[in-house]
Amino acid sequence: MTFLTHLVCALCGRQFIADALHNLCPDCQRPLLARYDLAALRACWDREQLAVREPTLWRYREVLPMRDPRQAVQLGEGFTPLLPAIRLGQQLGLPHLWVKEEGINPTGSFKARGLCLAVSRARELGVQEVVIPSAGNAAGAMAAYAARAGIRAHVFMPADVPLPFRQECQALGATVTLVPGLITDCAQAARQGIQSHGWFDLSTLKEPYRLEGKKTMGYELAEQLGWHLPDVIIYPAGGGTGLIGMWKAFAELEELGWTNGRRPRMVAVQAEGCAPIPRAFHQGAEFADPWVGGKTVAAGLRVPSAVGDFLMLRALRESQGTAVTVTDDELLSAQRRFSRSEGIHACPEGGAALAALEKLVSAGWVQAQEQVVLFNTGTGLKYPEVVGG
Ligand SMILES: *Cc1c(COP(=O)(O)O)cnc(C)c1O
């Protein structure tokens, strides 16, 4: 069923067996990536077979890591609509603009994709307790999948996290600890539980399978656009799993012979108050220095330091893409235009993507005839204090 073969460190190339629990590479403390026997898969799997499969991310199960499909913990994740954004497109002069609407995923964000795979695979490998430091959506998604899997969830959140994020975790049965400070402080606090209780760490890119869940966005875009990839993808990036995951998916799709090798220009959007990736991109750096402080209402973008920084920067450069910053005022006013123009109650992170697209259109970086995909990564419902009327 799965064609998973092994794991490989994204930085040093060291290989690991796939059927054991792993966090970061023990040599260089960088992410491990799942590898599949794509040549064998190419010989027996045809993209036309997808037509009759279930409308969830599990339609791509051959390139997902589960050995035993019965261990997959499912809530109807993925295969979200790719909606033509006609009114926004008119405002921007872009007749070929789409929105990938991730707010309809279980727990209201695309974090469901990654946590679905991470929790499923952890349970398959025998894990009974999972832990996550999270500024919001990742925690809710983990709590949901852990509850459904029958394993215990421990969540460490910044004390100032909006109430709905916290309530969601508690409603789903997770143990929630509030930590003063940023997500990096939460990670520090979580480490204690990991060391003393052996909880398994599901932090962004610190285990290999959240990335596998998020990469399905790349498969879906290809399938939904008739196996032609768009010219530009605008992505609000925090830890970067979606950006890195889609870039991995595009490479796999080429190896499968399902797409023709013309890939999109990838755009990472961050908030001006926490922008380590745009800063490193424009400095020409291979890695991003940690951002000191880190302040934005877009909780998903408040990631001062990411272990996958070099993978995001590589994807931006290899794709001839770019990195853009927007202010909180810009992203909130774009969030309102997004919601009112398209009937999608966008999150502030989705607003950031729209604000960045507006800048790229005025700068001439995105041209009128190009096909553009804008990500709304979650619902606006969890941010009552900033996303108002
Ligand atoms: C986590 C999150 C992001 C950032 O996603 P990454 O793939 O981790 O970069 C963007 N938007 C929302 C709503 C999020 O929850």
Tab-separated table of N, CA, C and O and ligand atoms in Angstrom, residues 102 108-111 134-138 165 204-205 210 214 217 235-245 269-270 298-303 312 347-350 375-379 382-383, ligand 1:
chain	number	residue	atom	x	y	z
A	102	GLU	N	-8.384	26.279	3.063
A	102	GLU	CA	-7.976	25.291	4.067
A	102	GLU	C	-8.754	25.410	5.370
A	102	GLU	O	-8.601	24.580	6.271
A	108	GLY	N	-10.533	23.400	11.648
A	108	GLY	CA	-10.514	24.723	11.048
A	108	GLY	C	-9.198	25.238	10.500
A	108	GLY	O	-9.064	26.435	10.273
A	109	SER	N	-8.220	24.364	10.273
A	109	SER	CA	-7.005	24.843	9.614
A	109	SER	C	-6.280	23.679	8.951
A	109	SER	O	-6.553	22.514	9.236
A	110	PHE	N	-5.324	24.057	8.105
A	110	PHE	CA	-4.527	23.027	7.407
A	110	PHE	C	-3.569	22.288	8.337
A	110	PHE	O	-2.937	21.325	7.924
A	111	LYS	N	-3.475	22.696	9.596
A	111	LYS	CA	-2.674	21.934	10.552
A	111	LYS	C	-3.206	20.506	10.682
A	111	LYS	O	-2.468	19.592	11.037
A	134	SER	N	2.752	25.009	20.846
A	134	SER	CA	2.025	25.578	19.719
A	134	SER	C	1.399	26.905	20.082
A	134	SER	O	0.877	27.082	21.181
A	135	ALA	N	1.407	27.831	19.117
A	135	ALA	CA	0.755	29.132	19.302
A	135	ALA	C	-0.694	29.077	18.869
A	135	ALA	O	-1.353	30.106	18.807
A	136	GLY	N	-1.220	27.892	18.569
A	136	GLY	CA	-2.620	27.878	18.187
A	136	GLY	C	-3.105	26.639	17.478
A	136	GLY	O	-3.373	25.623	18.107
A	137	ASN	N	-3.217	26.733	16.136
A	137	ASN	CA	-3.914	25.708	15.365
A	137	ASN	C	-3.299	24.314	15.452
A	137	ASN	O	-4.023	23.320	15.383
A	138	ALA	N	-1.986	24.222	15.576
A	138	ALA	CA	-1.359	22.900	15.612
A	138	ALA	C	-1.816	22.136	16.853
A	138	ALA	O	-2.035	20.919	16.810
A	165	PHE	N	-8.411	29.054	20.932
A	165	PHE	CA	-7.404	28.013	20.688
A	165	PHE	C	-7.250	27.131	21.927
A	165	PHE	O	-7.139	25.920	21.850
A	204	THR	N	6.773	21.167	14.828
A	204	THR	CA	6.981	21.357	13.383
A	204	THR	C	8.336	20.829	12.918
A	204	THR	O	9.373	21.284	13.414
A	205	LEU	N	8.315	19.890	11.996
A	205	LEU	CA	9.506	19.331	11.339
A	205	LEU	C	10.449	18.592	12.293
A	205	LEU	O	11.531	18.195	11.892
A	210	ARG	N	4.545	15.131	9.741
A	210	ARG	CA	3.676	16.301	9.510
A	210	ARG	C	3.916	16.829	8.099
A	210	ARG	O	2.987	17.211	7.398
A	214	LYS	N	1.249	17.629	5.026
A	214	LYS	CA	1.147	18.944	4.390
A	214	LYS	C	1.484	18.896	2.904
A	214	LYS	O	0.968	19.684	2.113
A	217	MET	N	-1.105	19.052	-0.115
A	217	MET	CA	-1.608	20.285	-0.758
A	217	MET	C	-1.017	20.423	-2.156
A	217	MET	O	-1.682	20.901	-3.074
A	235	TYR	N	2.034	31.885	0.011
A	235	TYR	CA	1.888	31.050	1.200
A	235	TYR	C	2.325	31.793	2.459
A	235	TYR	O	3.484	32.241	2.548
A	236	PRO	N	1.431	31.937	3.452
A	236	PRO	CA	1.831	32.565	4.713
A	236	PRO	C	2.624	31.557	5.546
A	236	PRO	O	2.081	30.551	5.996
A	237	ALA	N	3.903	31.821	5.752
A	237	ALA	CA	4.804	30.813	6.311
A	237	ALA	C	5.168	31.083	7.766
A	237	ALA	O	5.482	32.208	8.158
A	238	GLY	N	5.107	30.045	8.570
A	238	GLY	CA	5.605	30.092	9.940
A	238	GLY	C	6.796	29.147	9.994
A	238	GLY	O	7.904	29.474	9.589
A	239	GLY	N	6.554	27.915	10.463
A	239	GLY	CA	7.599	26.890	10.451
A	239	GLY	C	7.898	26.388	9.050
A	239	GLY	O	8.934	25.760	8.821
A	240	GLY	N	6.979	26.610	8.133
A	240	GLY	CA	7.270	26.336	6.721
A	240	GLY	C	6.903	24.954	6.210
A	240	GLY	O	7.224	24.626	5.067
A	241	THR	N	6.211	24.139	7.027
A	241	THR	CA	5.918	22.769	6.546
A	241	THR	C	5.147	22.748	5.226
A	241	THR	O	5.402	21.893	4.391
A	242	GLY	N	4.213	23.671	5.059
A	242	GLY	CA	3.413	23.659	3.837
A	242	GLY	C	4.246	23.990	2.611
A	242	GLY	O	4.157	23.321	1.580
A	243	LEU	N	5.057	25.006	2.752
A	243	LEU	CA	5.911	25.433	1.635
A	243	LEU	C	6.904	24.325	1.265
A	243	LEU	O	7.040	23.944	0.099
A	244	ILE	N	7.560	23.792	2.270
A	244	ILE	CA	8.552	22.747	2.040
A	244	ILE	C	7.851	21.479	1.536
A	244	ILE	O	8.333	20.793	0.634
A	245	GLY	N	6.693	21.207	2.112
A	245	GLY	CA	5.940	20.010	1.726
A	245	GLY	C	5.476	20.078	0.281
A	245	GLY	O	5.587	19.098	-0.465
A	269	VAL	N	5.249	34.477	2.857
A	269	VAL	CA	4.807	35.747	3.431
A	269	VAL	C	4.950	35.675	4.942
A	269	VAL	O	4.508	34.701	5.563
A	270	GLN	N	5.568	36.680	5.546
A	270	GLN	CA	5.633	36.771	7.006
A	270	GLN	C	5.234	38.174	7.443
A	270	GLN	O	5.143	39.094	6.626
A	298	ALA	N	-1.047	37.512	13.720
A	298	ALA	CA	-1.192	36.279	12.940
A	298	ALA	C	-0.380	35.179	13.617
A	298	ALA	O	0.794	34.969	13.323
A	299	ALA	N	-1.027	34.470	14.575
A	299	ALA	CA	-0.314	33.541	15.463
A	299	ALA	C	0.492	32.492	14.693
A	299	ALA	O	1.583	32.107	15.112
A	300	GLY	N	-0.033	32.048	13.573
A	300	GLY	CA	0.652	31.002	12.801
A	300	GLY	C	1.963	31.481	12.196
A	300	GLY	O	2.789	30.670	11.769
A	301	LEU	N	2.138	32.804	12.136
A	301	LEU	CA	3.358	33.361	11.532
A	301	LEU	C	4.364	33.800	12.595
A	301	LEU	O	5.428	34.324	12.277
A	302	ARG	N	4.009	33.587	13.857
A	302	ARG	CA	4.895	34.040	14.936
A	302	ARG	C	5.884	32.934	15.272
A	302	ARG	O	5.812	32.294	16.313
A	303	VAL	N	6.809	32.677	14.376
A	303	VAL	CA	7.815	31.627	14.551
A	303	VAL	C	9.191	32.277	14.373
A	303	VAL	O	9.669	32.442	13.256
A	312	MET	N	13.048	26.073	3.447
A	312	MET	CA	12.200	27.140	2.893
A	312	MET	C	13.018	28.007	1.947
A	312	MET	O	12.581	28.305	0.828
A	347	CYS	N	-8.566	33.781	7.879
A	347	CYS	CA	-7.784	34.039	9.090
A	347	CYS	C	-6.803	35.176	8.784
A	347	CYS	O	-6.568	35.515	7.625
A	348	PRO	N	-6.191	35.772	9.822
A	348	PRO	CA	-5.216	36.840	9.563
A	348	PRO	C	-4.054	36.379	8.678
A	348	PRO	O	-3.532	37.165	7.880
A	349	GLU	N	-3.679	35.096	8.780
A	349	GLU	CA	-2.592	34.574	7.945
A	349	GLU	C	-3.003	34.589	6.469
A	349	GLU	O	-2.197	34.901	5.586
A	350	GLY	N	-4.264	34.249	6.205
A	350	GLY	CA	-4.785	34.347	4.839
A	350	GLY	C	-4.779	35.799	4.372
A	350	GLY	O	-4.453	36.104	3.218
A	375	PHE	N	-3.332	31.064	-0.535
A	375	PHE	CA	-3.767	30.136	0.517
A	375	PHE	C	-4.529	30.866	1.614
A	375	PHE	O	-4.019	31.829	2.188
A	376	ASN	N	-5.769	30.402	1.890
A	376	ASN	CA	-6.369	30.752	3.173
A	376	ASN	C	-6.156	29.540	4.069
A	376	ASN	O	-6.762	28.485	3.887
A	377	THR	N	-5.272	29.695	5.056
A	377	THR	CA	-4.774	28.534	5.797
A	377	THR	C	-5.678	28.109	6.953
A	377	THR	O	-5.484	27.031	7.514
A	378	GLY	N	-6.650	28.947	7.312
A	378	GLY	CA	-7.531	28.560	8.419
A	378	GLY	C	-8.759	29.455	8.494
A	378	GLY	O	-8.874	30.453	7.763
A	379	THR	N	-9.650	29.124	9.394
A	379	THR	CA	-10.845	29.947	9.578
A	379	THR	C	-10.522	31.174	10.437
A	379	THR	O	-9.668	31.116	11.324
A	382	LYS	N	-11.374	31.729	15.032
A	382	LYS	CA	-10.641	31.557	16.293
A	382	LYS	C	-9.935	32.827	16.758
A	382	LYS	O	-9.187	32.788	17.730
A	383	TYR	N	-10.128	33.951	16.045
A	383	TYR	CA	-9.425	35.186	16.400
A	383	TYR	C	-10.438	36.297	16.675
A	383	TYR	O	-10.384	37.353	16.030
B	1	LIG	C1	0.631	27.226	11.279
B	1	LIG	C2	-0.090	28.196	10.441
B	1	LIG	C3	0.538	28.838	9.355
B	1	LIG	C4	1.983	28.577	8.999
B	1	LIG	O1	2.119	27.285	8.451
B	1	LIG	P1	3.517	26.542	8.273
B	1	LIG	O2	3.260	25.522	7.217
B	1	LIG	O3	3.873	25.946	9.567
B	1	LIG	O4	4.501	27.561	7.821
B	1	LIG	C5	-0.224	29.703	8.583
B	1	LIG	N1	-1.516	29.933	8.859
B	1	LIG	C6	-2.158	29.334	9.887
B	1	LIG	C7	-3.594	29.645	10.133
B	1	LIG	C8	-1.470	28.441	10.711
B	1	LIG	O5	-2.108	27.854	11.723
